[in-house]
Amino acid sequence: MERQRKTVVIGAGLTGLTCAFHLCRKGEDVEVLEAADRIGGLMQTDEVEGFIMEQGPSTGTIKHPEVAELFEELGSGCKLEVAQASAKCRLIWKDGRFRALPSGLVSAVMTPLFTLKDKFRILGEPWRKRGTDPDESVGSLAERRLGKSFVDYAVDPFLSGVYAGDPYRLPTRLALPKLYNLEQNYGSFIRGTFALARQPKTARDRRATKEVFSTRGGFRNLVDALGAAIGKNRITTGCASLRVEPCGRRWRLSWGGDTIVADHVITTCPAYALPDLLGFLPASQLAELSNLYYAPVIEIGVGVRHTGCVRWDAFGGLVPSCERQEVLGILMPSACFANRAPEGGVTYAYFIGGARHPEYLDRTDAELTELVNTSLHSMLGYPEGTKADVIRIYRHRHAIPQYMEGTDKRILTIREVEQTHPGLHIIGNLKDGIGMGDRIKQAVDMAESIVGHAACP
């Protein structure tokens, strides 16, 4: 059966759903195709005996106004939930316990996380020379400007939390472009931060509050709200073995016994899925498009019904690689958002594996359960022998893209493909950032470009 559409969006993760939703709001004829039998990608939420557990992203940041605007457009059925004040406390593991990351001058002077030498060294940061290597890693840049202890106990755990990656393998301009631009444009992190703070902001700019957010009840509610707004008749799941081919000036998408012919195709698939999807492209281009490593991560939802005297009022705790623990970090969702655990209980989210330890993904459920139960005492301070009441293990072999070498060539190849094949658009987490805010902004920008194209005579 063949049918016609103006635009087809491939992939029903956050990027694809947001893009399709925005197109629908603009009155565009659009359909979403998803290989899996459900929408949402990794954004799935489980409710187990009163504990709310995310299978994928646990939080986002309102780094772009498009985030706040999306929730407003979805209406009362999907509530943006800003994290409570406790989320401002970030913990770092050092010498056998979690310690608060400094949040001001006094705490920065007093913290045991950084050496005395590096505390004095930061005073000279505004006068250090700019770097000249465009591919300088995050670790190297931070060590050069701030000192090794800042890398070990601030930068490294932060990169582990965001990318599950190695700071000495991620080029700053690709992984943290805003940080790179502070040095390049202002000569200093500190000077650049103050200069940006003084710049005038529009009312819309101020909507990008940088606050941590979730969706009331978990991110599955965001997925469901987007799906409902798009409409069941415009979302087709189970599209395994989907193929895209040129069809004159249009595009033919086929899977099973179904076919759609469309003017525009927007793929939001991960990089590794593109060779099968876009098999008409030359092998050399497909190799460049798919040249992206995704760090594997195990996320473990943990529920404890009775916490006793143990209380953690924090966003979570991150573990520097130099501390040689088996856990990347432990987030504390019930300390940040309401109704994430039964009264008197707590929900944790453990993260294990990452780019440094991909082999952890092959650990058995029994081994991971033992790791969690042991760490409840050794890391979180529960009485010895305490066991979690609920544990859910989510394994992601392709979790977080690592923007390393090859990124420039991949982006150049995307541009070449799109210029050669008008109507084909390649977006998703293979470029433009990996955070939820990045995904939402990219999706809205893509939709606006399609609408703008339609408006051209």
Short mmCIF file of C-alpha atoms in Angstrom, two decimals:
data_model
loop_
_atom_site.label_atom_id
_atom_site.label_comp_id
_atom_site.label_asym_id
_atom_site.label_seq_id
_atom_site.Cartn_x
_atom_site.Cartn_y
_atom_site.Cartn_z
CA MET A 1 0.00 0.00 0.00
CA GLU A 2 1.43 3.39 -1.03
CA ARG A 3 0.39 6.70 0.45
CA GLN A 4 1.52 10.31 0.19
CA ARG A 5 2.90 12.65 2.86
CA LYS A 6 4.50 16.06 2.74
CA THR A 7 7.05 15.20 5.44
CA VAL A 8 8.11 11.98 7.14
CA VAL A 9 10.08 11.98 10.38
CA ILE A 10 12.05 8.80 11.05
CA GLY A 11 12.49 8.00 14.73
CA ALA A 12 10.06 8.58 17.60
CA GLY A 13 12.54 9.66 20.25
CA LEU A 14 12.50 13.14 21.75
CA THR A 15 13.95 14.78 18.64
CA GLY A 16 11.57 13.12 16.21
CA LEU A 17 8.45 13.60 18.30
CA THR A 18 9.23 17.25 19.03
CA CYS A 19 9.91 17.96 15.36
CA ALA A 20 6.69 16.26 14.25
CA PHE A 21 4.69 18.00 16.97
CA HIS A 22 5.98 21.40 15.86
CA LEU A 23 5.17 20.60 12.23
CA CYS A 24 1.65 19.55 13.20
CA ARG A 25 1.14 22.83 15.04
CA LYS A 26 2.12 24.65 11.87
CA GLY A 27 -0.45 22.71 9.88
CA GLU A 28 2.06 20.57 7.99
CA ASP A 29 1.21 17.10 6.68
CA VAL A 30 3.60 14.82 8.63
CA GLU A 31 3.97 11.22 9.73
CA VAL A 32 6.40 9.62 12.18
CA LEU A 33 7.90 6.18 11.49
CA GLU A 34 9.47 4.21 14.36
CA ALA A 35 11.26 0.87 14.15
CA ALA A 36 10.37 -0.18 17.70
CA ASP A 37 6.88 -1.14 18.85
CA ARG A 38 6.61 1.93 21.09
CA ILE A 39 7.50 5.60 20.90
CA GLY A 40 9.93 7.47 23.13
CA GLY A 41 13.24 5.76 22.43
CA LEU A 42 15.20 5.57 25.69
CA MET A 43 12.73 7.92 27.37
CA GLN A 44 10.66 5.33 29.22
CA THR A 45 9.43 5.53 32.80
CA ASP A 46 8.58 2.63 35.11
CA GLU A 47 6.43 2.90 38.22
CA VAL A 48 7.24 0.00 40.51
CA GLU A 49 5.49 -0.23 43.88
CA GLY A 50 5.31 3.55 44.12
CA PHE A 51 8.89 4.20 42.94
CA ILE A 52 9.25 6.25 39.73
CA MET A 53 12.27 5.09 37.71
CA GLU A 54 13.57 6.39 34.41
CA GLN A 55 15.06 3.94 31.94
CA GLY A 56 16.93 6.68 30.07
CA PRO A 57 17.50 10.38 30.80
CA SER A 58 16.72 11.29 34.41
CA THR A 59 16.77 15.06 34.02
CA GLY A 60 17.25 17.84 31.51
CA THR A 61 18.36 21.47 31.69
CA ILE A 62 16.33 24.44 30.50
CA LYS A 63 19.27 25.66 28.42
CA HIS A 64 17.15 26.97 25.55
CA PRO A 65 13.82 28.84 25.59
CA GLU A 66 12.41 26.14 23.29
CA VAL A 67 12.26 23.81 26.31
CA ALA A 68 9.87 26.01 28.29
CA GLU A 69 7.89 26.80 25.15
CA LEU A 70 7.39 23.12 24.34
CA PHE A 71 5.72 22.45 27.68
CA GLU A 72 3.53 25.51 27.31
CA GLU A 73 2.41 24.35 23.88
CA LEU A 74 1.57 20.88 25.19
CA GLY A 75 -0.74 22.42 27.78
CA SER A 76 -1.97 21.22 31.15
CA GLY A 77 -1.68 17.53 30.32
CA CYS A 78 2.11 17.63 30.59
CA LYS A 79 3.67 19.62 33.40
CA LEU A 80 7.24 20.89 33.41
CA GLU A 81 8.69 20.13 36.84
CA VAL A 82 11.63 22.23 37.97
CA ALA A 83 13.94 20.54 40.46
CA GLN A 84 13.71 21.51 44.11
CA ALA A 85 16.44 23.58 45.78
CA SER A 86 18.25 20.41 46.87
CA ALA A 87 19.26 19.87 43.23
CA LYS A 88 21.75 22.73 43.58
CA CYS A 89 23.87 20.52 45.83
CA ARG A 90 26.20 18.32 43.80
CA LEU A 91 28.35 15.70 45.50
CA ILE A 92 31.78 14.36 44.53
CA TRP A 93 33.29 11.16 45.90
CA LYS A 94 36.73 11.53 47.48
CA ASP A 95 38.64 9.50 50.06
CA GLY A 96 35.77 7.22 50.95
CA ARG A 97 32.81 9.60 51.09
CA PHE A 98 30.73 12.11 49.17
CA ARG A 99 31.64 15.79 49.58
CA ALA A 100 29.76 18.84 48.33
CA LEU A 101 31.10 20.51 45.22
CA PRO A 102 31.84 24.17 46.04
CA SER A 103 29.07 26.59 45.18
CA GLY A 104 30.75 29.84 46.25
CA LEU A 105 34.02 31.51 47.21
CA VAL A 106 34.06 30.36 50.84
CA SER A 107 33.26 26.75 50.03
CA ALA A 108 35.81 26.81 47.21
CA VAL A 109 38.51 27.90 49.65
CA MET A 110 37.52 25.34 52.29
CA THR A 111 36.81 22.29 50.12
CA PRO A 112 39.16 19.31 50.36
CA LEU A 113 38.42 18.40 46.74
CA PHE A 114 41.12 20.66 45.28
CA THR A 115 44.75 21.13 46.23
CA LEU A 116 45.91 24.36 47.88
CA LYS A 117 48.17 24.99 44.89
CA ASP A 118 45.25 24.80 42.47
CA LYS A 119 43.06 26.98 44.68
CA PHE A 120 45.69 29.72 44.36
CA ARG A 121 46.24 28.84 40.70
CA ILE A 122 42.64 29.69 39.80
CA LEU A 123 43.32 33.32 40.85
CA GLY A 124 45.64 33.60 37.87
CA GLU A 125 43.23 32.02 35.37
CA PRO A 126 42.17 35.32 33.74
CA TRP A 127 45.79 36.05 32.71
CA ARG A 128 46.75 32.71 31.17
CA LYS A 129 47.37 32.50 27.45
CA ARG A 130 44.75 31.20 25.08
CA GLY A 131 45.17 27.70 23.77
CA THR A 132 46.18 27.26 20.15
CA ASP A 133 45.19 23.62 19.57
CA PRO A 134 41.63 23.47 18.17
CA ASP A 135 41.43 19.82 19.16
CA GLU A 136 42.64 20.26 22.73
CA SER A 137 40.74 17.92 25.02
CA VAL A 138 38.53 19.06 27.85
CA GLY A 139 40.93 17.51 30.34
CA SER A 140 44.00 19.17 28.86
CA LEU A 141 42.34 22.58 28.64
CA ALA A 142 41.04 22.45 32.21
CA GLU A 143 44.37 21.21 33.56
CA ARG A 144 46.22 24.00 31.76
CA ARG A 145 43.93 26.74 33.06
CA LEU A 146 42.80 25.43 36.45
CA GLY A 147 45.06 22.59 37.57
CA LYS A 148 45.03 18.81 37.78
CA SER A 149 42.91 18.53 40.91
CA PHE A 150 40.12 20.51 39.21
CA VAL A 151 40.24 18.02 36.36
CA ASP A 152 40.19 15.04 38.70
CA TYR A 153 37.44 16.21 41.05
CA ALA A 154 35.28 18.54 38.96
CA VAL A 155 35.78 18.11 35.22
CA ASP A 156 36.23 14.33 35.13
CA PRO A 157 33.11 13.50 37.16
CA PHE A 158 31.10 16.11 35.26
CA LEU A 159 32.09 14.56 31.92
CA SER A 160 31.32 11.12 33.33
CA GLY A 161 27.89 12.36 34.31
CA VAL A 162 27.12 13.98 30.96
CA TYR A 163 28.99 11.83 28.44
CA ALA A 164 30.05 8.78 30.47
CA GLY A 165 33.32 9.60 28.75
CA ASP A 166 37.01 10.37 29.23
CA PRO A 167 37.84 14.12 29.45
CA TYR A 168 41.20 13.52 27.80
CA ARG A 169 39.56 12.04 24.69
CA LEU A 170 36.81 14.62 24.12
CA PRO A 171 37.87 17.79 22.22
CA THR A 172 36.53 20.82 24.06
CA ARG A 173 35.20 22.62 20.99
CA LEU A 174 33.07 19.57 20.17
CA ALA A 175 32.02 18.31 23.60
CA LEU A 176 31.74 21.64 25.45
CA PRO A 177 31.74 24.37 22.79
CA LYS A 178 30.59 27.10 25.18
CA LEU A 179 33.60 26.46 27.42
CA TYR A 180 35.92 26.47 24.41
CA ASN A 181 34.47 29.78 23.21
CA LEU A 182 34.96 31.41 26.61
CA GLU A 183 38.70 31.01 26.25
CA GLN A 184 38.85 31.77 22.52
CA ASN A 185 36.59 34.84 22.63
CA TYR A 186 37.49 36.30 26.02
CA GLY A 187 40.85 34.73 26.87
CA SER A 188 39.53 33.35 30.15
CA PHE A 189 36.73 31.29 31.66
CA ILE A 190 36.27 33.85 34.42
CA ARG A 191 36.40 36.96 32.21
CA GLY A 192 34.12 35.31 29.68
CA THR A 193 31.56 34.31 32.29
CA PHE A 194 31.36 37.86 33.63
CA ALA A 195 31.18 39.33 30.12
CA LEU A 196 28.31 37.06 29.12
CA ALA A 197 26.45 37.84 32.34
CA ARG A 198 26.58 41.55 31.47
CA GLN A 199 25.17 41.10 27.99
CA PRO A 200 21.54 42.23 27.61
CA LYS A 201 18.99 39.45 27.27
CA THR A 202 15.57 39.51 25.70
CA ALA A 203 12.54 38.25 27.58
CA ARG A 204 12.74 35.07 25.52
CA ASP A 205 16.46 34.59 26.29
CA ARG A 206 15.66 34.76 29.99
CA ARG A 207 13.41 31.77 29.63
CA ALA A 208 16.55 29.67 29.32
CA THR A 209 16.94 29.56 33.10
CA LYS A 210 19.52 26.70 33.16
CA GLU A 211 17.35 25.03 35.80
CA VAL A 212 17.20 21.24 36.07
CA PHE A 213 13.84 19.87 34.97
CA SER A 214 11.79 16.75 34.54
CA THR A 215 8.16 16.03 33.71
CA ARG A 216 5.68 15.56 36.51
CA GLY A 217 5.38 11.80 36.95
CA GLY A 218 8.40 11.05 34.76
CA PHE A 219 9.45 11.61 31.17
CA ARG A 220 7.07 8.98 29.83
CA ASN A 221 4.35 11.60 30.34
CA LEU A 222 6.20 13.94 27.98
CA VAL A 223 6.42 11.16 25.39
CA ASP A 224 2.74 10.35 25.76
CA ALA A 225 1.72 14.02 25.51
CA LEU A 226 3.75 14.48 22.31
CA GLY A 227 2.29 11.30 20.85
CA ALA A 228 -1.27 12.34 21.68
CA ALA A 229 -0.76 15.81 20.20
CA ILE A 230 0.65 14.38 16.96
CA GLY A 231 -2.14 11.79 16.76
CA LYS A 232 -2.14 8.01 16.44
CA ASN A 233 -3.00 8.26 12.74
CA ARG A 234 0.30 10.07 12.16
CA ILE A 235 2.59 7.68 14.06
CA THR A 236 3.47 4.22 12.75
CA THR A 237 5.53 1.88 14.94
CA GLY A 238 7.08 -1.46 14.09
CA CYS A 239 8.77 -0.11 10.95
CA ALA A 240 11.73 -2.47 11.11
CA SER A 241 13.88 -2.78 7.97
CA LEU A 242 12.83 0.70 6.83
CA ARG A 243 14.60 1.91 3.70
CA VAL A 244 14.77 5.37 2.11
CA GLU A 245 15.39 5.84 -1.62
CA PRO A 246 15.23 8.78 -4.04
CA CYS A 247 12.07 8.88 -6.16
CA GLY A 248 12.56 11.60 -8.75
CA ARG A 249 12.42 14.83 -6.75
CA ARG A 250 10.66 13.05 -3.90
CA TRP A 251 11.49 10.20 -1.52
CA ARG A 252 10.19 6.66 -1.21
CA LEU A 253 10.15 5.04 2.23
CA SER A 254 9.37 1.34 2.34
CA TRP A 255 9.12 -1.35 4.99
CA GLY A 256 7.21 -4.60 5.05
CA GLY A 257 4.42 -4.13 2.56
CA ASP A 258 4.02 -0.38 3.15
CA THR A 259 5.31 2.57 1.17
CA ILE A 260 5.18 6.33 1.67
CA VAL A 261 6.25 8.90 -0.92
CA ALA A 262 7.20 12.25 0.63
CA ASP A 263 8.72 15.61 -0.26
CA HIS A 264 10.84 15.76 2.90
CA VAL A 265 12.45 13.01 4.99
CA ILE A 266 13.89 13.91 8.38
CA THR A 267 15.94 11.16 9.96
CA THR A 268 16.61 11.42 13.69
CA CYS A 269 18.16 7.95 13.94
CA PRO A 270 21.44 7.25 15.74
CA ALA A 271 24.52 7.26 13.54
CA TYR A 272 24.93 3.49 13.52
CA ALA A 273 21.45 3.03 11.96
CA LEU A 274 22.11 5.20 8.90
CA PRO A 275 23.93 2.66 6.66
CA ASP A 276 20.88 0.38 6.59
CA LEU A 277 18.43 3.26 6.30
CA LEU A 278 20.23 5.25 3.58
CA GLY A 279 21.73 2.42 1.58
CA PHE A 280 21.59 4.41 -1.68
CA LEU A 281 24.47 6.62 -0.49
CA PRO A 282 28.08 5.78 -1.40
CA ALA A 283 29.88 3.55 1.08
CA SER A 284 32.41 6.30 1.79
CA GLN A 285 29.70 8.72 2.92
CA LEU A 286 27.92 6.08 4.98
CA ALA A 287 31.21 5.31 6.74
CA GLU A 288 31.63 8.98 7.68
CA LEU A 289 28.00 9.35 8.81
CA SER A 290 28.16 6.30 11.07
CA ASN A 291 31.62 7.01 12.48
CA LEU A 292 30.43 7.78 16.00
CA TYR A 293 31.08 5.82 19.17
CA TYR A 294 28.24 5.48 21.68
CA ALA A 295 29.34 4.76 25.24
CA PRO A 296 27.48 1.84 26.82
CA VAL A 297 25.76 2.54 30.13
CA ILE A 298 23.80 0.52 32.67
CA GLU A 299 21.17 2.53 34.52
CA ILE A 300 19.78 0.92 37.66
CA GLY A 301 16.65 2.17 39.36
CA VAL A 302 16.82 1.57 43.11
CA GLY A 303 14.02 1.94 45.63
CA VAL A 304 14.41 1.91 49.42
CA ARG A 305 11.16 2.04 51.44
CA HIS A 306 12.58 2.93 54.86
CA THR A 307 15.59 5.23 54.95
CA GLY A 308 15.98 5.46 58.73
CA CYS A 309 18.41 8.24 59.58
CA VAL A 310 19.94 8.34 56.11
CA ARG A 311 19.03 11.47 54.18
CA TRP A 312 20.60 12.88 51.05
CA ASP A 313 19.33 16.28 49.95
CA ALA A 314 21.25 16.57 46.71
CA PHE A 315 20.98 16.19 42.97
CA GLY A 316 23.32 13.24 43.22
CA GLY A 317 26.88 12.12 43.67
CA LEU A 318 29.47 11.68 40.91
CA VAL A 319 32.55 9.51 41.17
CA PRO A 320 35.90 10.65 39.67
CA SER A 321 37.70 7.95 37.70
CA CYS A 322 40.81 8.38 39.84
CA GLU A 323 38.83 7.07 42.83
CA ARG A 324 38.50 3.72 41.04
CA GLN A 325 34.97 2.87 42.07
CA GLU A 326 32.64 0.69 40.00
CA VAL A 327 29.93 3.34 39.91
CA LEU A 328 29.97 6.42 37.65
CA GLY A 329 27.42 8.20 39.78
CA ILE A 330 24.27 7.96 41.87
CA LEU A 331 21.44 10.39 41.20
CA MET A 332 18.77 11.12 43.80
CA PRO A 333 15.52 11.86 41.91
CA SER A 334 13.24 11.73 44.95
CA ALA A 335 15.31 14.47 46.59
CA CYS A 336 14.73 16.72 43.57
CA PHE A 337 11.20 15.96 42.40
CA ALA A 338 7.93 15.28 44.19
CA ASN A 339 6.25 11.88 44.41
CA ARG A 340 9.17 9.82 43.08
CA ALA A 341 9.00 7.36 45.99
CA PRO A 342 6.43 6.19 48.56
CA GLU A 343 6.21 8.32 51.69
CA GLY A 344 9.29 7.72 53.82
CA GLY A 345 11.15 6.09 50.93
CA VAL A 346 13.72 7.16 48.38
CA THR A 347 14.55 6.48 44.74
CA TYR A 348 18.12 6.37 43.42
CA ALA A 349 19.45 6.03 39.88
CA TYR A 350 22.82 4.28 39.56
CA PHE A 351 25.00 4.64 36.46
CA ILE A 352 27.68 2.08 35.62
CA GLY A 353 30.00 1.41 32.68
CA GLY A 354 30.67 4.25 30.27
CA ALA A 355 33.50 4.67 27.78
CA ARG A 356 36.15 3.61 30.27
CA HIS A 357 34.45 0.36 31.32
CA PRO A 358 32.27 -1.00 28.50
CA GLU A 359 32.88 -4.51 29.85
CA TYR A 360 30.64 -3.76 32.84
CA LEU A 361 27.65 -4.08 30.54
CA ASP A 362 28.18 -7.85 30.50
CA ARG A 363 27.84 -8.24 34.26
CA THR A 364 24.98 -10.41 35.39
CA ASP A 365 21.88 -9.07 37.13
CA ALA A 366 23.01 -10.85 40.29
CA GLU A 367 26.41 -9.11 40.20
CA LEU A 368 24.81 -5.71 39.65
CA THR A 369 22.31 -6.29 42.44
CA GLU A 370 25.14 -7.18 44.80
CA LEU A 371 27.05 -4.05 43.75
CA VAL A 372 24.01 -1.87 44.52
CA ASN A 373 23.29 -3.48 47.89
CA THR A 374 26.92 -3.24 48.95
CA SER A 375 27.14 0.42 47.94
CA LEU A 376 24.04 1.33 49.94
CA HIS A 377 26.25 0.83 53.00
CA SER A 378 29.73 1.67 51.65
CA MET A 379 28.76 4.81 49.70
CA LEU A 380 25.38 6.03 50.97
CA GLY A 381 25.73 5.25 54.67
CA TYR A 382 22.90 2.76 55.22
CA PRO A 383 23.41 0.12 57.95
CA GLU A 384 25.49 -2.82 56.79
CA GLY A 385 23.34 -5.51 55.26
CA THR A 386 20.69 -3.09 53.97
CA LYS A 387 19.12 -4.30 50.74
CA ALA A 388 17.15 -2.36 48.17
CA ASP A 389 13.43 -3.11 48.14
CA VAL A 390 13.17 -2.59 44.39
CA ILE A 391 15.84 -2.85 41.70
CA ARG A 392 15.34 -2.45 37.95
CA ILE A 393 18.30 -2.84 35.58
CA TYR A 394 18.34 -1.11 32.19
CA ARG A 395 21.21 -1.92 29.81
CA HIS A 396 22.01 0.45 26.96
CA ARG A 397 24.75 -0.72 24.59
CA HIS A 398 24.56 2.50 22.58
CA ALA A 399 23.75 5.10 25.21
CA ILE A 400 25.71 8.35 24.87
CA PRO A 401 27.45 9.59 21.69
CA GLN A 402 31.05 10.69 22.14
CA TYR A 403 31.96 13.75 20.07
CA MET A 404 35.56 12.80 19.36
CA GLU A 405 37.74 12.67 16.27
CA GLY A 406 35.64 12.29 13.15
CA THR A 407 32.97 14.76 14.27
CA ASP A 408 34.03 17.50 11.84
CA LYS A 409 34.08 15.07 8.93
CA ARG A 410 30.69 13.66 9.92
CA ILE A 411 29.09 17.12 10.02
CA LEU A 412 30.70 18.03 6.67
CA THR A 413 29.36 14.80 5.16
CA ILE A 414 25.87 15.56 6.46
CA ARG A 415 25.99 18.93 4.69
CA GLU A 416 27.24 17.35 1.48
CA VAL A 417 24.49 14.71 1.52
CA GLU A 418 21.78 17.28 2.20
CA GLN A 419 23.03 19.57 -0.57
CA THR A 420 23.22 16.72 -3.07
CA HIS A 421 19.83 15.29 -2.06
CA PRO A 422 17.33 18.13 -1.45
CA GLY A 423 14.51 17.10 0.85
CA LEU A 424 16.68 14.74 2.92
CA HIS A 425 17.52 16.07 6.39
CA ILE A 426 19.85 14.31 8.86
CA ILE A 427 19.52 15.36 12.49
CA GLY A 428 19.55 13.62 15.88
CA ASN A 429 22.21 13.16 18.53
CA LEU A 430 24.98 12.63 15.97
CA LYS A 431 25.39 16.44 15.99
CA ASP A 432 24.36 19.62 17.85
CA GLY A 433 24.61 18.28 21.40
CA ILE A 434 23.30 15.37 23.44
CA GLY A 435 21.24 17.05 26.20
CA MET A 436 17.45 17.12 26.19
CA GLY A 437 17.49 20.88 25.64
CA ASP A 438 19.76 20.40 22.62
CA ARG A 439 17.42 17.76 21.20
CA ILE A 440 14.36 19.98 21.60
CA LYS A 441 16.02 23.05 20.06
CA GLN A 442 17.37 21.08 17.11
CA ALA A 443 13.93 19.58 16.47
CA VAL A 444 12.21 22.97 16.55
CA ASP A 445 14.84 24.53 14.27
CA MET A 446 14.40 21.66 11.80
CA ALA A 447 10.62 22.04 11.78
CA GLU A 448 10.90 25.80 11.25
CA SER A 449 13.20 25.25 8.28
CA ILE A 450 10.64 22.91 6.68
CA VAL A 451 7.87 25.45 7.25
CA GLY A 452 10.08 28.20 5.84
CA HIS A 453 10.85 26.08 2.79
CA ALA A 454 7.13 25.59 2.18
CA ALA A 455 6.56 29.34 2.42
CA CYS A 456 9.12 30.12 -0.29
CA PRO A 457 7.61 30.82 -3.74
#
